Coordinates of C-alpha atoms in Angstrom, one line a residue:
M46 CA 84.1 133.7 88.8
A47 CA 83.1 133.8 85.4
E48 CA 82.0 130.6 83.7
L49 CA 84.1 128.8 81.2
G50 CA 83.5 129.3 77.4
V51 CA 81.4 126.9 75.3
C52 CA 82.6 124.3 72.6
A53 CA 86.5 123.8 71.8
V54 CA 86.9 126.4 74.5
F55 CA 85.0 124.6 77.1
N56 CA 86.2 121.4 76.0
R57 CA 89.8 121.4 75.9
I58 CA 92.0 121.5 78.8
G59 CA 93.9 124.5 79.6
R60 CA 92.4 126.9 77.6
Q61 CA 91.0 130.2 79.0
A62 CA 87.4 130.9 79.7
A63 CA 85.8 132.8 76.6
S64 CA 84.3 136.3 78.2
A65 CA 81.2 136.9 75.7
L66 CA 80.3 133.8 74.1
A67 CA 76.7 134.7 74.5
S68 CA 75.1 134.1 70.9
L69 CA 72.7 131.2 70.2
S70 CA 74.1 130.8 66.9
L71 CA 78.1 130.0 68.4
L72 CA 75.8 127.5 70.7
T73 CA 74.2 126.1 68.0
A74 CA 77.4 125.8 66.0
C75 CA 79.1 123.7 68.9
G76 CA 76.7 120.9 68.7
L77 CA 76.4 120.9 72.2
L78 CA 73.4 123.0 74.4
P79 CA 72.3 122.2 77.7
D80 CA 68.6 121.5 77.3
E81 CA 66.1 124.2 78.8
N82 CA 66.2 122.3 82.4
G83 CA 70.3 121.5 82.1
E84 CA 69.3 117.9 82.1
D85 CA 69.3 115.3 79.7
G86 CA 67.6 112.7 82.0
R87 CA 71.0 110.7 82.9
R88 CA 72.7 110.7 86.4
I89 CA 76.1 112.4 86.9
V90 CA 79.0 110.0 88.2
V91 CA 81.0 111.5 90.3
G92 CA 84.2 109.6 91.7
T93 CA 86.3 110.5 94.8
T94 CA 88.8 109.1 97.1
S95 CA 87.3 110.8 99.9
E96 CA 84.5 108.4 101.6
P97 CA 82.4 109.7 104.3
S98 CA 83.9 109.0 107.5
T99 CA 79.9 108.5 109.4
L100 CA 76.7 109.3 108.2
D101 CA 75.7 111.5 111.2
P102 CA 76.7 115.0 111.0
A103 CA 77.2 115.1 115.1
A104 CA 80.2 112.8 114.7
S105 CA 81.7 114.7 111.2
W106 CA 84.4 117.6 111.4
D107 CA 86.0 116.0 108.0
N108 CA 85.5 115.6 104.2
S109 CA 81.8 113.7 104.9
W110 CA 80.8 117.1 104.8
E111 CA 81.0 116.6 100.9
L112 CA 77.8 114.4 101.4
F113 CA 76.1 116.1 104.0
R114 CA 75.9 119.4 101.9
N115 CA 73.8 117.7 99.1
V116 CA 71.5 115.8 101.3
F117 CA 71.2 118.1 104.4
Q118 CA 70.0 121.4 104.9
T119 CA 71.6 124.5 107.0
L120 CA 70.1 127.6 108.3
L121 CA 72.6 129.5 106.2
S122 CA 74.7 128.4 103.4
F123 CA 77.2 129.8 100.5
P124 CA 75.4 130.0 97.0
A125 CA 78.2 129.5 94.0
N126 CA 80.0 132.9 94.1
S127 CA 79.0 133.9 97.6
S128 CA 81.3 135.2 100.1
Y129 CA 78.9 135.5 103.3
P130 CA 76.5 133.2 104.4
Q131 CA 73.1 133.4 102.8
P132 CA 69.6 131.6 103.8
D133 CA 69.0 128.2 103.1
A134 CA 66.1 126.6 105.7
A135 CA 66.2 129.9 107.0
R136 CA 63.9 132.7 105.5
S137 CA 66.1 135.1 107.2
C138 CA 69.0 135.5 109.9
A139 CA 70.5 138.3 111.7
F140 CA 72.1 139.7 114.8
T141 CA 69.5 141.2 117.0
D142 CA 72.1 142.8 119.0
P143 CA 74.4 144.5 116.6
T144 CA 76.2 146.1 119.2
S145 CA 77.2 143.3 121.2
N146 CA 76.6 140.2 118.6
Q147 CA 75.7 137.7 121.3
V148 CA 71.9 137.0 120.1
F149 CA 71.6 135.6 117.1
R150 CA 67.9 134.7 115.6
C151 CA 66.7 132.9 112.3
T152 CA 63.5 132.5 110.9
L153 CA 62.5 129.2 108.7
R154 CA 61.1 128.8 105.5
E155 CA 57.5 128.0 105.2
G156 CA 56.5 124.1 104.9
L157 CA 59.6 122.8 105.4
T158 CA 59.7 118.9 105.5
F159 CA 62.4 116.1 106.0
S160 CA 63.0 113.3 103.0
N161 CA 61.0 111.0 105.2
G162 CA 57.7 113.5 105.1
Y163 CA 58.2 114.7 108.7
R164 CA 58.1 118.2 109.7
L165 CA 61.4 120.4 109.9
D166 CA 60.2 123.2 112.6
A167 CA 61.9 125.1 114.9
K168 CA 62.2 122.2 117.5
A169 CA 63.9 120.0 114.9
V170 CA 66.9 122.8 114.7
K171 CA 67.2 123.1 118.4
H172 CA 67.2 119.1 118.6
S173 CA 70.1 119.1 116.1
F174 CA 72.3 121.7 118.2
D175 CA 71.7 120.4 121.3
R176 CA 72.6 116.8 120.3
I177 CA 75.9 117.9 118.7
R178 CA 77.0 119.3 122.2
A179 CA 75.4 116.6 124.1
I180 CA 77.2 113.9 122.3
N181 CA 80.4 115.5 122.1
A182 CA 81.9 112.9 119.5
Q183 CA 85.6 112.9 119.9
G184 CA 86.8 114.6 116.4
G185 CA 83.0 116.0 115.8
P186 CA 82.1 119.2 115.5
A187 CA 81.1 120.4 118.9
G188 CA 84.3 122.8 119.2
L189 CA 82.7 124.5 116.4
L190 CA 79.8 125.5 118.9
E191 CA 82.3 126.6 121.6
S192 CA 81.0 130.2 122.2
L193 CA 77.1 128.8 122.1
D194 CA 75.1 129.3 125.3
T195 CA 71.7 128.2 124.7
V196 CA 69.2 127.6 121.7
E197 CA 65.6 128.9 122.1
T198 CA 62.6 128.5 120.0
T199 CA 59.4 130.6 119.6
G200 CA 56.7 129.1 117.8
D201 CA 57.4 126.7 115.0
D202 CA 59.4 129.0 112.7
V203 CA 61.7 131.0 115.2
V204 CA 65.2 130.0 116.5
T205 CA 67.4 132.0 118.7
F206 CA 70.9 131.3 119.6
R207 CA 72.4 132.7 122.6
L208 CA 76.0 133.0 122.7
K209 CA 78.5 133.2 125.9
K210 CA 80.3 135.8 124.1
P211 CA 80.6 138.1 121.1
D212 CA 81.3 136.0 118.1
T213 CA 80.7 137.5 114.7
T214 CA 81.9 134.3 112.9
F215 CA 78.8 132.2 114.6
P216 CA 77.0 132.6 110.7
F217 CA 79.8 131.1 109.3
I218 CA 79.5 128.0 111.5
L219 CA 75.7 127.8 110.8
A220 CA 76.8 127.6 107.4
T221 CA 78.9 124.5 107.7
P222 CA 77.5 121.0 106.9
A223 CA 78.6 120.2 110.3
M224 CA 75.2 122.1 111.4
S225 CA 73.0 120.0 109.3
I226 CA 69.6 120.0 110.4
V227 CA 68.3 116.1 111.2
D228 CA 65.0 114.8 112.2
P229 CA 64.3 114.3 115.8
A230 CA 62.6 111.2 115.1
E231 CA 65.2 109.3 113.5
Y232 CA 68.3 111.0 115.2
P233 CA 68.5 110.5 119.0
A234 CA 69.5 113.3 121.3
D235 CA 72.4 111.5 123.5
K236 CA 73.9 109.2 120.6
L237 CA 74.7 108.8 117.1
R238 CA 72.3 107.1 114.8
D239 CA 73.7 104.0 113.9
D240 CA 71.3 102.2 111.3
G241 CA 73.1 103.7 107.9
E242 CA 70.4 105.6 107.0
V243 CA 69.8 109.4 106.3
S244 CA 67.0 111.6 106.6
G245 CA 67.4 115.2 105.4
S246 CA 65.9 118.2 103.8
G247 CA 68.9 118.8 101.3
P248 CA 68.6 119.3 97.4
Y249 CA 68.7 115.2 97.1
A250 CA 67.6 112.3 99.3
L251 CA 70.4 109.5 99.7
T252 CA 68.3 106.3 98.1
S253 CA 71.1 103.9 98.9
Y254 CA 74.8 103.6 100.5
T255 CA 77.6 101.1 100.2
P256 CA 80.2 101.9 102.4
G257 CA 83.9 102.4 100.3
S258 CA 81.5 101.7 97.2
K259 CA 79.1 104.5 96.5
A260 CA 76.1 106.8 97.3
E261 CA 72.9 107.1 95.0
L262 CA 71.4 110.6 95.4
V263 CA 67.9 111.2 93.8
Q264 CA 66.1 115.0 93.9
N265 CA 64.6 115.5 97.2
T266 CA 60.9 116.4 95.9
T267 CA 59.9 118.3 99.1
Y268 CA 63.1 120.7 98.9
K269 CA 62.8 124.2 99.7
G270 CA 66.0 126.1 99.7
F271 CA 68.4 128.2 97.3
A272 CA 69.8 125.2 95.2
D273 CA 69.0 125.2 91.6
R274 CA 69.8 121.4 90.7
R275 CA 70.5 121.2 87.2
N276 CA 70.6 117.5 87.1
K277 CA 68.3 114.8 87.7
G278 CA 70.5 112.7 90.2
V279 CA 74.0 112.0 91.1
T280 CA 76.1 108.9 91.9
I281 CA 78.9 109.2 93.8
E282 CA 81.7 106.2 93.6
Y283 CA 84.3 106.2 96.2
F284 CA 87.8 104.8 95.3
K285 CA 90.7 103.8 97.3
D286 CA 93.1 104.2 94.8
S287 CA 93.7 107.3 92.5
A288 CA 95.2 105.6 89.6
V289 CA 92.2 103.6 89.5
L290 CA 90.0 106.5 89.6
F291 CA 92.0 108.3 86.9
R292 CA 91.5 105.5 84.7
A293 CA 87.6 105.5 85.3
L294 CA 87.1 108.9 84.0
K295 CA 89.3 108.2 81.2
K296 CA 87.1 105.4 80.4
R297 CA 84.5 107.7 81.3
D298 CA 82.9 105.1 83.9
V299 CA 82.7 108.2 85.8
D300 CA 82.0 112.1 84.7
V301 CA 83.3 114.1 87.0
I302 CA 86.4 113.7 89.5
Y303 CA 87.2 116.4 92.4
R304 CA 89.1 114.6 95.4
G305 CA 91.7 112.3 94.4
L306 CA 93.6 113.8 91.3
T307 CA 97.3 113.2 91.8
S308 CA 99.6 116.3 90.3
Q309 CA 100.4 113.4 87.3
D310 CA 97.0 113.4 86.6
V311 CA 96.8 117.2 86.1
V312 CA 99.9 117.1 84.7
E313 CA 98.7 114.7 82.1
L314 CA 95.3 116.7 81.4
E315 CA 97.0 120.0 81.0
Q316 CA 99.5 118.4 78.2
K317 CA 96.4 117.8 75.8
K318 CA 97.1 114.7 74.7
P319 CA 95.1 112.9 72.1
E320 CA 93.6 110.4 74.1
N321 CA 92.1 112.7 76.2
E322 CA 90.7 115.4 73.9
D323 CA 87.3 114.4 75.4
L324 CA 88.1 115.4 79.0
Q325 CA 88.4 119.1 80.6
L326 CA 90.2 120.5 84.0
V327 CA 88.8 123.4 85.6
E328 CA 91.2 125.1 88.2
T329 CA 90.3 127.7 90.9
V330 CA 92.4 129.2 93.7
G331 CA 92.4 126.9 96.8
A332 CA 92.5 127.4 100.3
D333 CA 93.5 123.7 101.2
I334 CA 96.5 122.9 103.2
R335 CA 98.6 119.9 104.3
Y336 CA 100.5 120.2 107.5
L337 CA 102.5 117.8 110.1
V338 CA 100.9 117.7 113.9
F339 CA 103.1 116.7 116.4
N340 CA 102.1 115.0 119.4
P341 CA 103.4 116.4 122.7
T342 CA 102.8 113.6 124.8
D343 CA 105.5 111.8 122.4
P344 CA 109.2 111.3 124.3
A345 CA 110.8 112.5 120.8
V346 CA 108.7 115.5 119.7
G347 CA 107.5 116.4 123.1
R348 CA 110.6 118.4 123.0
L349 CA 110.2 121.5 121.7
A350 CA 114.1 121.7 120.1
V351 CA 113.1 118.4 118.2
R352 CA 110.3 120.0 116.6
K353 CA 112.0 123.3 115.7
A354 CA 114.8 121.2 114.1
I355 CA 112.1 119.5 112.0
A356 CA 110.7 122.8 111.0
Q357 CA 114.6 124.0 110.3
V358 CA 115.0 121.2 107.9
V359 CA 112.0 120.4 105.7
D360 CA 112.5 121.8 102.2
R361 CA 108.9 122.9 101.2
D362 CA 110.3 124.0 97.8
A363 CA 111.3 120.7 97.1
L364 CA 108.5 118.8 98.2
V365 CA 106.0 120.7 96.1
A366 CA 108.5 120.5 93.1
K367 CA 109.0 116.7 93.7
V368 CA 105.7 115.5 94.6
Y369 CA 103.2 118.2 93.3
Q370 CA 104.7 119.3 90.4
G371 CA 103.4 122.9 90.3
T372 CA 99.7 122.0 91.3
A373 CA 100.7 123.2 95.1
E374 CA 103.1 125.8 96.6
P375 CA 105.0 126.1 99.5
L376 CA 103.1 127.1 102.7
Y377 CA 104.8 129.0 105.7
S378 CA 101.5 129.7 107.8
M379 CA 98.3 127.6 108.7
V380 CA 96.3 130.7 107.3
P381 CA 97.1 130.8 103.3
K382 CA 97.3 133.0 100.7
G383 CA 93.9 134.4 99.7
I384 CA 92.4 134.4 103.4
A385 CA 92.9 137.7 105.2
S386 CA 95.9 138.1 107.3
H387 CA 97.8 135.6 105.8
A388 CA 101.6 135.6 107.0
T389 CA 104.5 134.0 105.9
S390 CA 105.7 133.4 109.6
F391 CA 107.5 130.2 109.7
F392 CA 109.6 131.3 106.9
D393 CA 110.4 134.7 108.8
Q394 CA 111.6 132.3 111.8
F395 CA 113.2 129.7 110.1
G396 CA 114.2 130.7 106.7
E397 CA 115.8 128.6 104.0
P398 CA 116.2 124.9 105.2
D399 CA 119.7 124.6 107.0
T400 CA 120.8 121.5 108.4
A401 CA 123.8 123.2 110.6
K402 CA 121.2 125.3 112.4
A403 CA 118.9 122.4 113.1
R404 CA 121.9 120.6 114.6
A405 CA 122.9 123.6 116.7
L406 CA 118.9 123.8 118.0
L407 CA 119.2 119.7 119.0
L408 CA 123.1 120.3 120.5
A409 CA 121.8 123.3 122.8
E410 CA 119.3 120.5 124.1
G411 CA 121.9 118.0 124.8
I412 CA 120.7 115.9 121.7
T413 CA 123.8 114.4 120.1
E414 CA 122.4 111.2 118.6
P415 CA 119.9 110.9 115.6
V416 CA 116.6 111.2 116.6
P417 CA 113.8 108.3 116.0
L418 CA 110.6 109.7 114.9
T419 CA 107.5 107.6 113.4
L420 CA 105.1 109.4 110.9
W421 CA 101.7 108.5 109.7
F422 CA 99.6 109.2 107.0
T423 CA 96.1 108.1 105.6
T424 CA 96.3 106.2 102.2
D425 CA 93.2 107.0 100.9
R426 CA 91.7 110.7 102.1
Y427 CA 94.0 113.2 100.4
G428 CA 94.8 110.7 97.0
S429 CA 97.8 108.5 96.3
G430 CA 100.1 111.3 96.2
T431 CA 100.2 111.2 99.8
A432 CA 102.7 108.2 100.1
A433 CA 105.4 110.2 97.8
E434 CA 104.8 113.1 100.0
F435 CA 105.6 111.3 103.2
A436 CA 108.5 109.5 101.3
E437 CA 110.3 112.6 100.4
I438 CA 109.7 114.3 104.1
K439 CA 111.5 111.0 105.1
R440 CA 114.4 111.3 102.9
Q441 CA 115.0 114.9 103.8
L442 CA 115.0 114.4 107.5
E443 CA 117.1 111.3 107.0
A444 CA 119.7 113.5 104.9
S445 CA 120.4 115.6 107.5
G446 CA 121.9 112.9 109.9
L447 CA 120.0 114.4 112.3
F448 CA 116.8 111.9 112.0
E449 CA 115.8 107.9 111.8
V450 CA 112.5 108.0 110.3
T451 CA 109.9 105.2 109.8
V452 CA 106.5 105.9 107.8
H453 CA 103.2 104.5 108.2
G454 CA 100.1 104.6 106.1
K455 CA 96.7 103.6 107.1
P456 CA 93.1 104.1 105.5
W457 CA 91.3 107.1 106.6
K458 CA 88.7 105.1 109.0
D459 CA 91.7 103.3 110.7
F460 CA 94.1 106.6 110.7
Q461 CA 91.7 108.8 112.5
A462 CA 91.1 106.1 115.0
G463 CA 94.8 106.4 115.9
Y464 CA 95.1 110.1 115.9
T465 CA 92.1 110.5 117.9
K466 CA 93.2 108.3 120.6
G467 CA 97.0 110.1 120.3
R468 CA 98.6 106.9 119.1
Y469 CA 100.8 108.5 116.6
P470 CA 103.8 110.9 117.3
V471 CA 103.7 112.8 114.0
F472 CA 100.8 112.5 111.5
G473 CA 99.5 114.5 108.5
R474 CA 96.5 116.2 107.9
G475 CA 94.5 118.4 105.5
W476 CA 92.3 121.3 106.0
F477 CA 89.3 122.5 104.2
P478 CA 88.1 125.3 105.4
D479 CA 85.0 125.3 107.1
F480 CA 84.4 128.9 106.0
P481 CA 86.6 131.5 104.3
D482 CA 87.7 133.6 107.4
P483 CA 91.3 133.4 109.2
D484 CA 89.7 132.6 112.3
N485 CA 88.9 129.1 110.9
F486 CA 92.4 128.3 110.2
I487 CA 93.7 129.1 113.8
A488 CA 90.4 128.4 116.5
P489 CA 90.1 124.8 115.0
F490 CA 93.3 123.8 116.2
V491 CA 93.7 125.2 119.6
G492 CA 92.1 124.2 122.9
K493 CA 91.2 120.9 124.4
N494 CA 88.3 120.1 122.3
N495 CA 90.1 120.9 118.9
A496 CA 89.5 119.4 115.3
L497 CA 92.8 117.1 115.7
S498 CA 92.2 115.5 119.0
T499 CA 95.5 116.4 120.0
P500 CA 95.1 119.1 122.6
Y501 CA 96.8 122.3 122.2
E502 CA 96.4 124.7 125.0
S503 CA 97.2 128.5 124.1
D504 CA 95.5 130.8 126.7
E505 CA 96.5 134.0 124.8
I506 CA 95.0 132.7 121.5
T507 CA 91.6 131.1 123.0
R508 CA 91.4 133.9 125.6
K509 CA 92.7 136.8 124.3
L510 CA 92.9 136.9 120.6
L511 CA 89.8 134.9 119.2
P512 CA 87.6 136.8 122.0
E513 CA 89.0 140.2 120.6
S514 CA 88.7 139.3 116.9
R515 CA 85.2 137.9 117.2
K516 CA 83.6 141.1 118.4
V517 CA 84.8 142.4 115.2
S518 CA 82.0 142.7 112.2
D519 CA 84.3 143.8 109.8
R520 CA 86.6 140.8 109.5
G521 CA 89.1 142.8 107.4
A522 CA 90.1 144.8 110.5
V523 CA 91.2 141.8 112.9
T524 CA 94.7 141.5 111.0
R525 CA 97.0 142.4 114.0
Q526 CA 95.1 139.5 116.2
F527 CA 95.6 136.8 113.6
E528 CA 99.2 137.8 112.8
R529 CA 100.1 137.5 116.6
A530 CA 98.2 134.1 116.3
Q531 CA 100.6 132.8 113.7
E532 CA 103.7 134.2 115.5
I533 CA 102.5 131.9 118.5
F534 CA 101.8 128.9 116.4
V535 CA 105.8 129.4 115.2
G536 CA 107.1 129.6 118.8
D537 CA 105.2 126.4 119.7
V538 CA 105.6 124.8 116.4
R539 CA 103.1 122.0 117.5
L540 CA 101.9 122.2 113.7
L541 CA 103.7 122.8 110.8
P542 CA 102.4 123.8 107.4
L543 CA 103.5 122.2 104.3
W544 CA 101.8 123.6 101.0
Q545 CA 98.7 125.0 99.9
G546 CA 96.8 123.4 97.2
K547 CA 94.7 124.2 93.3
L548 CA 91.6 122.9 93.3
Y549 CA 90.9 120.9 90.5
V550 CA 87.4 119.5 89.1
A551 CA 88.4 116.6 86.1
A552 CA 85.2 116.0 83.6
G553 CA 84.2 114.6 80.7
E554 CA 83.6 117.6 78.0
D555 CA 80.2 116.8 77.8
I556 CA 80.0 118.1 81.7
G557 CA 79.1 121.5 82.7
G558 CA 79.0 123.3 85.8
G559 CA 82.2 122.5 87.3
E560 CA 83.5 126.1 87.5
R561 CA 80.5 126.5 89.9
A562 CA 80.4 123.5 92.0
L563 CA 83.0 124.3 94.8
D564 CA 81.6 126.5 97.3
P565 CA 83.9 128.6 99.6
Q566 CA 84.3 125.7 101.8
T567 CA 85.6 123.8 99.0
V568 CA 82.5 121.2 99.2
M569 CA 81.1 120.3 96.0
Q570 CA 77.5 121.3 95.2
M571 CA 76.5 118.6 92.8
W572 CA 73.2 120.5 91.6
E573 CA 75.5 122.8 89.9
L574 CA 76.5 119.6 87.7
N575 CA 74.7 119.1 84.5
R576 CA 75.1 117.0 81.2
K577 CA 74.9 118.9 77.9
A578 CA 72.9 117.3 75.2
S579 CA 73.1 117.8 71.6
W580 CA 71.6 120.4 69.7

């Protein structure tokens, strides 16, 4: 992705990136130029509505990764503009058996240490992976390691992963923040760390953390990895309400917003109002999706006819137009546009919203009265627009005359506790990709130990399609398997895709690096942000 232009081009909302502003004279004329280190000594303040649910990587398969990416290291990672994982804590990694893809070996960089001064060696890597599986936290990342058999060490710097079966996605899994390397001295082998502290080897050290308030990051002086830090430190401030967050940006109490902008905020910035002239908006193509999850143990949505009727009624075009005002687009598959093997399976099956067809589906199963539904959403995870989204879904379903809908919202931690215990009949979730491959939009949602804590058994997907696809190194050659998996999703309607979002970073005009800060996992790499100094 090309870097946005400088001066007026860079600093005015909605203007296109300049393609050739390289002359020093032009930079000088602008009156803004990063210093030689991209730093002026002041901290960057990032505001977000996405607070970590945990500080321990063994418990997280959610947006806690935003913090983890910046304070921990993984063996592999995604530098800016990369599409395949590159070495980070590792000096090199590769399959040693390219015909079977079941033995993956990494050699560590020399001299790695954790922020507490303790050594990071092969034993620490093995400890980190073994504890994820031993703890097997509900809603945690153990499901990502389903193909892993054993972790072995050779000396202090070689780690070998032996897989139960071929899995060419394993390097991508190693690059997820869930696989952060932790210190055996401070992270127990059989339980989560619970003292509120973090010891990592990432680009930054966490000096303080106040739940619901802020995290303070400073440069980790012992860091050895690929990140080129362009600021002295970052403060991450956590907000419950998007409106409060956006006001903080306009008052310049925060420098940058990533997660938490509403569609109204984006539209306001795009309108180039005079009061927002000192703000910029960076837009990139996103692979984040929103969807509904149906609990099969619920008396109502446990019936396939009810789930199909809901799928037949929901009007994605109206939802996107009314609530998201062009900042999202309708989604008809769990695999979004921009990812290989994307299809429009739900549209192919259900077509345009049709109440008569939905009623016929219910009548065929002897359902003649309006079906009571209870929908749940999180009030503070994906921005304040989520409440309006669920109000619109309720309106659509009740307008059909086929459903009586109750909607409840809870803060993320309470919401997460509820769905992991199976308490919600229907609930809304978002998915930000672990890695840019269709596998990551299918595999996490199936099986007993999936990312939703709502078991979804599909033998054809888990025992046939995924194993077949994971034998193939050329990820562009697995279309058949993933198109079939999407057809199965449509037939079961256990998940209902709703929309695919665009990614936006809003910042003051003196902040650079926003266009480079998002990696392919849509996680913000804070080290790319910098404050321009006056010339």
